Tab-separated table of C-alpha atoms and ligand atoms in Angstrom:
chain	number	residue	atom	x	y	z
A	1	MET	CA	-19.889	14.915	16.281
A	2	ASP	CA	-22.910	16.819	17.547
A	3	GLN	CA	-22.198	17.298	21.243
A	4	THR	CA	-25.863	17.710	22.291
A	5	VAL	CA	-26.645	15.343	25.161
A	6	SER	CA	-29.771	13.244	24.455
A	7	PRO	CA	-31.163	11.371	27.462
A	8	LEU	CA	-33.931	8.807	26.889
A	9	ALA	CA	-36.065	6.419	28.953
A	10	ALA	CA	-37.070	2.875	27.990
A	11	ARG	CA	-40.336	1.450	29.362
A	12	ARG	CA	-41.849	-1.996	29.524
A	13	SER	CA	-43.359	-2.558	26.074
A	14	GLY	CA	-45.928	-4.767	24.388
A	15	PRO	CA	-44.788	-7.529	21.989
A	16	LEU	CA	-42.237	-6.432	19.382
A	17	LYS	CA	-43.380	-7.287	15.866
A	18	GLY	CA	-42.098	-6.610	12.380
A	19	ARG	CA	-39.412	-7.128	9.774
A	20	VAL	CA	-36.397	-4.795	9.661
A	21	ARG	CA	-32.922	-4.522	8.179
A	22	VAL	CA	-30.280	-3.106	10.496
A	23	PRO	CA	-27.552	-0.905	8.921
A	24	GLY	CA	-24.509	-2.221	7.084
A	25	ASP	CA	-21.649	-3.925	8.879
A	26	LYS	CA	-19.243	-1.489	10.492
A	27	SER	CA	-16.111	-3.626	10.111
A	28	ILE	CA	-16.741	-4.240	6.415
A	29	SER	CA	-17.674	-0.604	5.778
A	30	HIS	CA	-14.363	0.695	7.193
A	31	ARG	CA	-12.401	-1.883	5.205
A	32	ALA	CA	-14.279	-1.174	1.951
A	33	LEU	CA	-13.328	2.505	2.169
A	34	ILE	CA	-9.705	1.856	3.130
A	35	LEU	CA	-9.028	-0.908	0.603
A	36	GLY	CA	-11.001	0.984	-2.045
A	37	ALA	CA	-8.640	3.896	-1.444
A	38	LEU	CA	-5.605	1.610	-1.939
A	39	THR	CA	-6.946	0.322	-5.257
A	40	VAL	CA	-6.238	1.862	-8.655
A	41	GLY	CA	-9.574	2.743	-10.278
A	42	GLU	CA	-13.162	3.036	-9.065
A	43	THR	CA	-14.753	0.845	-6.390
A	44	ALA	CA	-18.535	0.983	-5.979
A	45	ILE	CA	-19.893	0.205	-2.498
A	46	THR	CA	-23.546	-0.471	-1.692
A	47	GLY	CA	-25.088	-0.796	1.764
A	48	LEU	CA	-22.291	1.202	3.436
A	49	LEU	CA	-22.974	2.014	7.079
A	50	GLU	CA	-23.445	5.783	7.191
A	51	GLY	CA	-22.653	6.052	10.888
A	52	GLU	CA	-20.243	8.696	12.149
A	53	ASP	CA	-17.387	6.223	12.646
A	54	VAL	CA	-17.409	5.162	9.007
A	55	ILE	CA	-17.974	8.698	7.706
A	56	ASN	CA	-14.796	9.720	9.556
A	57	THR	CA	-12.868	6.943	7.814
A	58	GLY	CA	-14.227	8.222	4.478
A	59	ARG	CA	-13.018	11.738	5.344
A	60	ALA	CA	-9.590	10.359	6.226
A	61	MET	CA	-9.387	8.571	2.851
A	62	ARG	CA	-10.187	11.853	1.130
A	63	ALA	CA	-7.519	13.666	3.165
A	64	LEU	CA	-5.040	10.961	2.088
A	65	GLY	CA	-5.731	11.595	-1.602
A	66	ALA	CA	-8.571	9.245	-2.618
A	67	LYS	CA	-11.718	10.529	-4.305
A	68	VAL	CA	-14.697	9.558	-2.139
A	69	GLU	CA	-18.230	10.344	-3.328
A	70	ARG	CA	-21.715	9.518	-2.085
A	71	ALA	CA	-23.904	8.428	-4.996
A	72	GLY	CA	-27.075	7.773	-2.936
A	73	PRO	CA	-28.158	6.235	0.393
A	74	GLY	CA	-25.444	3.697	1.283
A	75	ALA	CA	-24.001	3.945	-2.248
A	76	TRP	CA	-20.454	5.271	-2.403
A	77	ARG	CA	-17.732	5.456	-5.061
A	78	ILE	CA	-14.034	5.489	-4.244
A	79	ASN	CA	-11.274	6.298	-6.686
A	80	GLY	CA	-8.154	4.946	-5.084
A	81	VAL	CA	-4.504	5.962	-5.178
A	82	GLY	CA	-2.964	2.464	-5.261
A	83	VAL	CA	-0.907	0.555	-2.681
A	84	ALA	CA	1.527	2.914	-0.867
A	85	GLY	CA	0.041	5.834	-2.816
A	86	PHE	CA	-1.395	7.929	0.030
A	87	ALA	CA	-0.621	11.667	-0.110
A	88	GLU	CA	0.451	13.515	3.026
A	89	PRO	CA	-2.644	15.044	4.676
A	90	GLY	CA	-2.673	18.788	5.310
A	91	ALA	CA	-4.311	18.522	8.749
A	92	PRO	CA	-4.668	15.945	11.561
A	93	LEU	CA	-7.005	13.026	10.747
A	94	ASP	CA	-9.907	13.072	13.190
A	95	PHE	CA	-11.476	9.646	13.790
A	96	GLY	CA	-14.031	10.827	16.338
A	97	ASN	CA	-15.130	7.857	18.485
A	98	SER	CA	-13.787	5.140	16.193
A	99	GLY	CA	-11.001	2.837	17.346
A	100	THR	CA	-11.367	0.599	14.301
A	101	GLY	CA	-11.120	3.371	11.687
A	102	CYS	CA	-8.151	4.918	13.454
A	103	ARG	CA	-6.139	1.730	14.007
A	104	LEU	CA	-6.714	0.374	10.500
A	105	VAL	CA	-5.657	3.661	8.909
A	106	ILE	CA	-2.602	3.816	11.183
A	107	GLY	CA	-1.632	0.450	9.647
A	108	ALA	CA	-2.274	1.604	6.074
A	109	VAL	CA	-0.303	4.853	6.595
A	110	ALA	CA	2.602	2.968	8.234
A	111	GLY	CA	3.449	1.476	4.839
A	112	CYS	CA	3.520	4.837	3.015
A	113	PRO	CA	6.354	7.411	2.920
A	114	ILE	CA	4.226	10.169	4.510
A	115	THR	CA	3.695	11.694	7.950
A	116	ALA	CA	0.177	11.937	9.403
A	117	THR	CA	-1.359	12.901	12.743
A	118	PHE	CA	-4.174	10.775	14.195
A	119	ASP	CA	-6.667	12.126	16.688
A	120	GLY	CA	-10.146	11.482	18.065
A	121	ASP	CA	-12.677	12.366	20.752
A	122	ALA	CA	-12.134	12.069	24.509
A	123	SER	CA	-13.083	8.365	24.476
A	124	LEU	CA	-10.640	7.525	21.662
A	125	ARG	CA	-7.926	9.693	23.246
A	126	SER	CA	-8.219	7.595	26.394
A	127	ARG	CA	-7.648	4.266	24.601
A	128	PRO	CA	-4.166	2.723	24.242
A	129	VAL	CA	-2.585	2.748	20.801
A	130	LYS	CA	0.945	1.740	21.777
A	131	ARG	CA	0.551	-1.966	20.987
A	132	PHE	CA	-0.208	-1.066	17.350
A	133	LEU	CA	3.088	0.773	17.084
A	134	ASP	CA	5.238	-2.157	18.181
A	135	PRO	CA	4.804	-4.218	14.973
A	136	LEU	CA	4.536	-1.138	12.740
A	137	GLU	CA	7.872	0.209	14.036
A	138	ARG	CA	9.433	-3.185	13.273
A	139	MET	CA	8.184	-2.636	9.725
A	140	GLY	CA	9.954	0.731	9.552
A	141	ALA	CA	7.320	3.267	10.639
A	142	ARG	CA	8.105	5.670	13.473
A	143	ALA	CA	5.957	7.414	16.056
A	144	VAL	CA	7.206	10.998	15.961
A	145	SER	CA	5.043	12.016	18.878
A	146	LEU	CA	2.648	10.207	21.114
A	147	THR	CA	0.745	11.497	24.086
A	148	ASP	CA	0.644	10.344	27.678
A	149	GLY	CA	2.556	7.047	27.419
A	150	GLY	CA	0.808	5.720	24.322
A	151	ARG	CA	-2.378	7.591	23.498
A	152	LEU	CA	-3.692	9.894	20.758
A	153	PRO	CA	-2.885	12.364	19.324
A	154	LEU	CA	-0.195	10.411	17.509
A	155	THR	CA	2.042	11.625	14.694
A	156	LEU	CA	3.295	8.726	12.612
A	157	LYS	CA	6.013	8.754	9.977
A	158	GLY	CA	5.349	5.910	7.568
A	159	ALA	CA	8.113	3.665	6.229
A	160	ARG	CA	9.849	4.612	2.988
A	161	ASP	CA	10.877	0.982	2.441
A	162	PRO	CA	8.572	-1.146	4.618
A	163	ILE	CA	9.954	-4.438	5.884
A	164	PRO	CA	7.761	-7.570	5.867
A	165	ILE	CA	7.553	-9.217	9.301
A	166	VAL	CA	6.254	-12.340	10.986
A	167	TYR	CA	4.007	-11.108	13.758
A	168	GLU	CA	2.226	-12.880	16.606
A	169	PRO	CA	-0.334	-10.477	18.104
A	170	PRO	CA	-0.171	-10.483	21.917
A	171	ALA	CA	-3.994	-10.322	22.057
A	172	ALA	CA	-6.850	-11.681	19.950
A	173	SER	CA	-7.534	-8.482	18.019
A	174	ALA	CA	-8.741	-8.159	14.432
A	175	GLN	CA	-7.644	-4.540	14.496
A	176	LEU	CA	-4.037	-5.470	15.305
A	177	LYS	CA	-3.984	-8.194	12.660
A	178	SER	CA	-5.510	-5.865	10.080
A	179	ALA	CA	-3.154	-2.959	10.828
A	180	VAL	CA	-0.138	-5.206	10.158
A	181	LEU	CA	-1.650	-6.690	6.982
A	182	LEU	CA	-2.500	-3.221	5.646
A	183	ALA	CA	1.060	-2.034	6.312
A	184	GLY	CA	2.318	-5.277	4.748
A	185	LEU	CA	0.609	-4.419	1.458
A	186	ALA	CA	3.405	-1.943	0.786
A	187	ALA	CA	6.248	-4.280	1.829
A	188	PRO	CA	8.068	-6.617	-0.571
A	189	GLY	CA	7.904	-10.339	0.240
A	190	GLU	CA	5.545	-11.970	2.696
A	191	THR	CA	3.967	-10.405	5.775
A	192	VAL	CA	2.766	-13.116	8.147
A	193	VAL	CA	0.359	-12.815	11.078
A	194	ILE	CA	0.105	-15.798	13.416
A	195	GLU	CA	-3.058	-15.734	15.507
A	196	HIS	CA	-3.417	-18.030	18.497
A	197	GLU	CA	-7.119	-17.317	18.494
A	198	ALA	CA	-8.787	-16.526	15.195
A	199	THR	CA	-10.539	-13.152	14.939
A	200	ARG	CA	-12.974	-11.695	12.404
A	201	ASP	CA	-11.584	-12.307	8.920
A	202	HIS	CA	-13.043	-9.451	6.862
A	203	THR	CA	-9.652	-7.935	6.008
A	204	GLU	CA	-8.441	-11.243	4.600
A	205	ARG	CA	-11.623	-11.763	2.587
A	206	MET	CA	-11.597	-8.269	1.190
A	207	LEU	CA	-7.882	-8.315	0.327
A	208	ARG	CA	-8.580	-11.387	-1.802
A	209	HIS	CA	-11.669	-9.734	-3.253
A	210	PHE	CA	-9.427	-6.892	-4.495
A	211	GLY	CA	-6.917	-9.332	-5.992
A	212	ALA	CA	-4.233	-9.705	-3.281
A	213	GLU	CA	-2.572	-13.110	-2.814
A	214	LEU	CA	-3.134	-14.393	0.692
A	215	THR	CA	-2.979	-17.829	2.267
A	216	VAL	CA	-4.734	-18.806	5.483
A	217	GLN	CA	-3.863	-21.984	7.390
A	218	PRO	CA	-5.048	-23.322	10.728
A	219	ASN	CA	-2.713	-22.710	13.675
A	220	GLY	CA	-3.380	-24.992	16.633
A	221	ALA	CA	-6.931	-25.569	17.861
A	222	HIS	CA	-8.261	-22.023	17.564
A	223	GLY	CA	-5.719	-19.997	15.587
A	224	ARG	CA	-4.789	-19.106	12.024
A	225	ARG	CA	-1.617	-18.292	10.102
A	226	ILE	CA	-2.176	-15.607	7.508
A	227	ALA	CA	0.448	-14.845	4.871
A	228	LEU	CA	0.092	-11.876	2.520
A	229	LYS	CA	2.211	-11.453	-0.600
A	230	GLY	CA	3.261	-7.811	-0.587
A	231	GLN	CA	3.042	-5.102	-3.241
A	232	PRO	CA	0.023	-6.467	-5.099
A	233	GLU	CA	-1.804	-4.329	-7.582
A	234	LEU	CA	-5.236	-4.066	-6.008
A	235	VAL	CA	-7.991	-3.977	-8.622
A	236	PRO	CA	-11.404	-2.396	-8.054
A	237	ALA	CA	-14.299	-4.731	-7.333
A	238	PRO	CA	-17.821	-3.871	-6.157
A	239	VAL	CA	-18.536	-4.335	-2.444
A	240	THR	CA	-21.983	-5.189	-1.053
A	241	VAL	CA	-22.087	-4.597	2.701
A	242	PRO	CA	-24.342	-7.048	4.601
A	243	ALA	CA	-26.377	-6.086	7.686
A	244	ASP	CA	-24.228	-5.867	10.823
A	245	PRO	CA	-24.659	-8.819	13.232
A	246	SER	CA	-23.361	-6.633	16.085
A	247	SER	CA	-26.227	-4.195	15.435
A	248	ALA	CA	-28.771	-6.992	14.862
A	249	ALA	CA	-27.880	-8.177	18.377
A	250	PHE	CA	-29.931	-5.358	19.951
A	251	PRO	CA	-33.372	-5.969	18.362
A	252	MET	CA	-32.630	-9.695	18.637
A	253	VAL	CA	-32.183	-9.621	22.414
A	254	ALA	CA	-35.114	-7.216	22.724
A	255	ALA	CA	-37.392	-9.731	20.957
A	256	LEU	CA	-36.087	-12.569	23.147
A	257	ILE	CA	-36.910	-10.776	26.422
A	258	VAL	CA	-40.194	-9.011	25.585
A	259	PRO	CA	-43.073	-11.522	25.941
A	260	GLY	CA	-45.065	-12.268	22.787
A	261	SER	CA	-42.434	-10.832	20.407
A	262	GLU	CA	-41.666	-12.167	16.964
A	263	ILE	CA	-39.450	-10.251	14.546
A	264	VAL	CA	-37.432	-10.952	11.390
A	265	LEU	CA	-34.010	-9.375	10.857
A	266	ASP	CA	-33.207	-9.247	7.140
A	267	GLY	CA	-29.870	-10.021	5.497
A	268	VAL	CA	-27.760	-10.382	8.664
A	269	MET	CA	-24.168	-11.474	8.115
A	270	THR	CA	-23.599	-14.963	9.554
A	271	ASN	CA	-19.810	-15.228	9.037
A	272	VAL	CA	-18.778	-17.581	11.888
A	273	THR	CA	-16.133	-15.148	13.123
A	274	ARG	CA	-19.008	-12.835	14.122
A	275	THR	CA	-21.805	-15.080	15.372
A	276	GLY	CA	-20.623	-16.116	18.836
A	277	LEU	CA	-23.599	-14.294	20.359
A	278	PHE	CA	-26.162	-16.150	18.232
A	279	LYS	CA	-24.582	-19.461	19.259
A	280	THR	CA	-24.568	-18.484	22.934
A	281	LEU	CA	-28.180	-17.282	22.878
A	282	ARG	CA	-29.252	-20.555	21.250
A	283	GLU	CA	-27.454	-22.456	24.028
A	284	MET	CA	-29.478	-20.355	26.486
A	285	GLY	CA	-32.686	-21.525	24.807
A	286	ALA	CA	-33.292	-18.712	22.306
A	287	GLU	CA	-35.447	-19.422	19.289
A	288	ILE	CA	-33.438	-17.921	16.416
A	289	GLU	CA	-34.272	-19.413	13.052
A	290	GLU	CA	-32.176	-18.894	9.899
A	291	LEU	CA	-34.296	-18.305	6.824
A	292	ASP	CA	-32.939	-18.166	3.287
A	293	ALA	CA	-29.226	-18.608	4.062
A	294	ARG	CA	-27.291	-17.231	1.084
A	295	LEU	CA	-24.094	-15.517	-0.068
A	296	GLU	CA	-24.074	-11.756	-0.632
A	297	GLY	CA	-20.917	-10.013	-1.797
A	298	GLY	CA	-18.742	-12.923	-0.620
A	299	GLU	CA	-20.204	-13.083	2.915
A	300	GLU	CA	-22.748	-15.555	4.318
A	301	VAL	CA	-26.047	-13.883	5.225
A	302	ALA	CA	-29.499	-15.023	6.335
A	303	ASP	CA	-32.807	-13.583	7.486
A	304	LEU	CA	-33.196	-14.356	11.180
A	305	ARG	CA	-36.591	-14.996	12.772
A	306	VAL	CA	-36.456	-14.369	16.523
A	307	ARG	CA	-39.223	-15.220	18.995
A	308	HIS	CA	-39.605	-14.430	22.683
A	309	SER	CA	-37.940	-17.327	24.539
A	310	GLY	CA	-37.391	-18.525	28.084
A	311	LEU	CA	-33.626	-18.298	28.659
A	312	LYS	CA	-31.327	-20.153	31.054
A	313	GLY	CA	-27.843	-19.291	32.313
A	314	VAL	CA	-24.818	-20.822	30.520
A	315	GLU	CA	-21.025	-20.760	30.605
A	316	VAL	CA	-19.447	-18.894	27.682
A	317	PRO	CA	-15.933	-20.215	26.920
A	318	PRO	CA	-13.015	-17.769	26.559
A	319	GLU	CA	-12.128	-18.915	23.030
A	320	ARG	CA	-15.489	-17.623	21.842
A	321	ALA	CA	-14.706	-14.070	22.937
A	322	PRO	CA	-13.141	-12.876	19.637
A	323	PHE	CA	-16.279	-14.018	17.768
A	324	MET	CA	-18.585	-11.918	19.956
A	325	ILE	CA	-16.319	-9.291	21.490
A	326	ASP	CA	-18.777	-6.415	20.926
A	327	GLU	CA	-21.782	-8.388	22.171
A	328	TYR	CA	-21.079	-8.978	25.874
A	329	LEU	CA	-23.028	-5.917	26.968
A	330	VAL	CA	-26.211	-7.101	25.337
A	331	LEU	CA	-25.509	-10.682	26.386
A	332	GLY	CA	-25.382	-9.309	29.945
A	333	VAL	CA	-28.929	-8.042	29.345
A	334	ALA	CA	-30.109	-11.458	28.090
A	335	ALA	CA	-28.355	-13.152	31.039
A	336	SER	CA	-30.201	-10.876	33.475
A	337	PHE	CA	-33.564	-12.101	32.140
A	338	ALA	CA	-32.385	-15.754	32.146
A	339	GLU	CA	-32.953	-18.217	34.971
A	340	GLY	CA	-29.632	-19.070	36.615
A	341	THR	CA	-26.017	-17.975	36.374
A	342	THR	CA	-24.183	-17.008	33.185
A	343	ARG	CA	-20.391	-16.974	33.405
A	344	MET	CA	-18.657	-15.142	30.537
A	345	ARG	CA	-14.989	-16.088	30.566
A	346	GLY	CA	-11.847	-14.382	29.263
A	347	LEU	CA	-13.073	-10.807	28.705
A	348	LYS	CA	-9.749	-8.976	29.092
A	349	GLU	CA	-10.093	-7.170	25.734
A	350	LEU	CA	-13.367	-5.604	26.882
A	351	ARG	CA	-11.388	-3.256	29.078
A	352	VAL	CA	-9.971	-1.328	26.070
A	353	LYS	CA	-13.140	-0.689	24.052
A	354	GLU	CA	-15.044	2.612	23.673
A	355	SER	CA	-15.205	2.389	27.472
A	356	ASP	CA	-14.027	-0.228	29.993
A	357	ARG	CA	-16.923	-2.463	29.018
A	358	LEU	CA	-16.266	-5.070	31.677
A	359	ALA	CA	-16.799	-2.497	34.423
A	360	ALA	CA	-19.547	-0.736	32.444
A	361	THR	CA	-21.587	-3.916	31.908
A	362	ALA	CA	-21.415	-4.733	35.605
A	363	ALA	CA	-22.423	-1.166	36.517
A	364	MET	CA	-25.332	-1.118	34.036
A	365	LEU	CA	-26.737	-4.355	35.430
A	366	ARG	CA	-26.119	-3.517	39.097
A	367	VAL	CA	-27.876	-0.164	38.922
A	368	ASN	CA	-30.911	-2.089	37.683
A	369	GLY	CA	-30.955	-4.571	40.518
A	370	ILE	CA	-28.982	-7.480	39.047
A	371	ASP	CA	-26.520	-9.498	41.076
A	372	VAL	CA	-23.206	-9.338	39.132
A	373	GLU	CA	-19.597	-10.216	39.924
A	374	ILE	CA	-16.287	-9.643	38.147
A	375	GLU	CA	-13.741	-12.375	38.896
A	376	GLY	CA	-10.415	-11.692	37.149
A	377	ASP	CA	-11.422	-11.348	33.487
A	378	ASP	CA	-14.756	-13.157	33.941
A	379	LEU	CA	-18.178	-11.579	34.241
A	380	ILE	CA	-20.770	-13.499	36.222
A	381	VAL	CA	-24.447	-12.584	36.011
A	382	HIS	CA	-26.978	-14.195	38.343
A	383	GLY	CA	-30.259	-14.133	36.425
A	384	ARG	CA	-33.619	-14.474	38.139
A	385	GLY	CA	-35.870	-14.421	35.076
A	386	GLU	CA	-36.932	-10.839	35.790
A	387	VAL	CA	-35.354	-7.411	36.182
A	388	SER	CA	-36.577	-4.674	38.494
A	389	GLY	CA	-34.934	-1.812	36.525
A	390	GLY	CA	-35.447	1.797	37.545
A	391	GLY	CA	-31.747	2.687	37.230
A	392	LEU	CA	-29.946	5.533	35.486
A	393	VAL	CA	-27.334	4.101	33.109
A	394	THR	CA	-24.179	6.118	32.381
A	395	THR	CA	-23.035	5.545	28.798
A	396	HIS	CA	-19.399	6.826	28.981
A	397	MET	CA	-19.513	7.936	25.281
A	398	ASP	CA	-20.153	4.266	24.382
A	399	HIS	CA	-22.872	3.550	21.789
A	400	ARG	CA	-23.267	-0.083	22.802
A	401	ILE	CA	-23.927	0.736	26.464
A	402	ALA	CA	-26.704	3.096	25.373
A	403	MET	CA	-28.349	0.531	23.081
A	404	SER	CA	-28.030	-2.308	25.614
A	405	ALA	CA	-29.735	-0.240	28.308
A	406	LEU	CA	-32.493	0.785	25.894
A	407	VAL	CA	-33.102	-2.909	25.180
A	408	MET	CA	-33.099	-3.889	28.842
A	409	GLY	CA	-35.707	-1.283	29.808
A	410	LEU	CA	-38.227	-2.786	27.363
A	411	ALA	CA	-38.838	-5.742	29.680
A	412	SER	CA	-37.882	-4.464	33.143
A	413	GLU	CA	-40.542	-3.673	35.763
A	414	LYS	CA	-39.570	-0.034	36.196
A	415	PRO	CA	-38.423	2.282	33.365
A	416	MET	CA	-34.740	2.652	32.687
A	417	GLN	CA	-33.036	5.998	32.085
A	418	VAL	CA	-30.052	6.420	29.772
A	419	ASP	CA	-27.988	9.562	30.326
A	420	ASP	CA	-27.004	10.079	26.666
A	421	THR	CA	-28.023	8.328	23.454
A	422	ALA	CA	-26.065	10.642	21.102
A	423	PHE	CA	-23.220	8.161	20.533
A	424	ILE	CA	-25.607	5.566	19.049
A	425	ALA	CA	-25.149	7.509	15.796
A	426	THR	CA	-21.543	6.273	15.576
A	427	SER	CA	-22.669	2.754	14.626
A	428	PHE	CA	-26.468	2.513	14.340
A	429	PRO	CA	-28.115	5.650	12.964
A	430	GLY	CA	-31.892	5.309	13.245
A	431	PHE	CA	-31.768	2.800	16.124
A	432	VAL	CA	-34.406	4.513	18.262
A	433	GLU	CA	-36.798	4.961	15.324
A	434	MET	CA	-36.320	1.343	14.166
A	435	MET	CA	-36.999	0.006	17.658
A	436	ARG	CA	-40.064	2.239	18.012
A	437	GLY	CA	-41.310	0.822	14.702
A	438	LEU	CA	-41.097	-2.668	16.238
A	439	GLY	CA	-43.099	-1.473	19.264
A	440	ALA	CA	-40.488	-0.169	21.731
A	441	ASP	CA	-41.721	2.439	24.195
A	442	TYR	CA	-39.043	5.147	24.401
A	443	ALA	CA	-39.758	8.605	25.797
B	1	LIG	C1	-13.145	-4.671	14.958
B	1	LIG	C2	-12.466	-5.445	15.838
B	1	LIG	C3	-12.783	-5.535	17.267
B	1	LIG	C4	-14.139	-4.912	17.582
B	1	LIG	C5	-14.378	-3.639	16.857
B	1	LIG	C6	-14.300	-3.867	15.358
B	1	LIG	C7	-12.730	-4.679	13.547
B	1	LIG	O1	-11.782	-4.856	17.989
B	1	LIG	O2	-14.275	-4.693	18.971
B	1	LIG	O3	-15.665	-3.116	17.147
B	1	LIG	O4	-13.495	-4.200	12.676
B	1	LIG	O5	-11.628	-5.165	13.250
B	1	LIG	P1	-10.401	-5.591	18.435
B	1	LIG	O6	-9.750	-6.060	17.202
B	1	LIG	O7	-9.585	-4.550	19.126
B	1	LIG	O8	-10.838	-6.696	19.355
């Protein structure tokens, strides 16, 4: 990625107005490229997120033998190699900043008889990868080398004859679930993942979309049992990528906190495994209206009308965390402008994101005058209905910290400085320009 540091300041702005479509969903974009590459024949994708994270996954698919071509903006064609058909790459696979791309491809490679090296930037190199290897080694893959007690770079030798397993992830993680299911594609028999808390289900939906046999049953109050029949022949099918709810979260919260705002966000995915933030904001008093709810490419989508709203503090239950895991930073912003205390419970997984987001959220709010506490895995924000601002926010190579701070500064008394906005391009290219188009004052 371009290493130029790009600081930016956000200033109190007039009402945000307009109708926009945020870029395609990141989770679905990664999966479309990976599953397209494991399909025999040509898969056409429209609306692909052309952020750096996804582009790196596309490069990895090419290095593993698939033909990957860009036909136009967001329009891509993949000619896949079939299940277990990856070729050995000639050089290390570089995933840049992307945990999702890297972990999913680790899973897909684990089921193939090849050796590949996985690497990334300083942020990705600092994140643990060991827990992905535990189930994949049970399936027959082997970590040939691993750095610093479980970090990238990692060299992985995939299984020649992968073994199907029954796996209970130790954490609510869609990446862990997906890595095992992708490895399980190459195994005979049934690979089973038992989740105690359900996580985003895009891998399951897309596996079915490409013709795999998969059953999903409830497991307890919040979990699911997913069983995949191995060695399917995946058949090409077009993929339409809906707008990313995790990206929509930023203009949404901006409109809620800037007085007089009214915006419409077009075609946002409303799959319930992703909309924990929308639910929480509504509980806080947010006016978010769903217009024209419909199905697009097998996912629920709607246009969302968002108006400036008075917000109040709420308690966010821990079982909601998997359905809004990437949204706590921006929820922290909304909670700062709310009246009263917001307690966000059970945020352990936030510590292993692009940065330690539990600490980073607290730091971002504190430096702007907000009273915040961390108690165990809970984040507690004491909102007073207004934010003084004036702080310098450190982004730690984390796109979502940068965007959250740029939202917060639009309604704080004093301008807010962000040390580096460059990493926004990993997930939301064009963010600053889109926000300016709605009326945001960035300089
Ligand atoms: C993702 C899963 C989540 C999320 C990430 C995308 C995915 O990570 O934070 O941005 O596409 O599967 P975990 O599964 O590690 O919680």
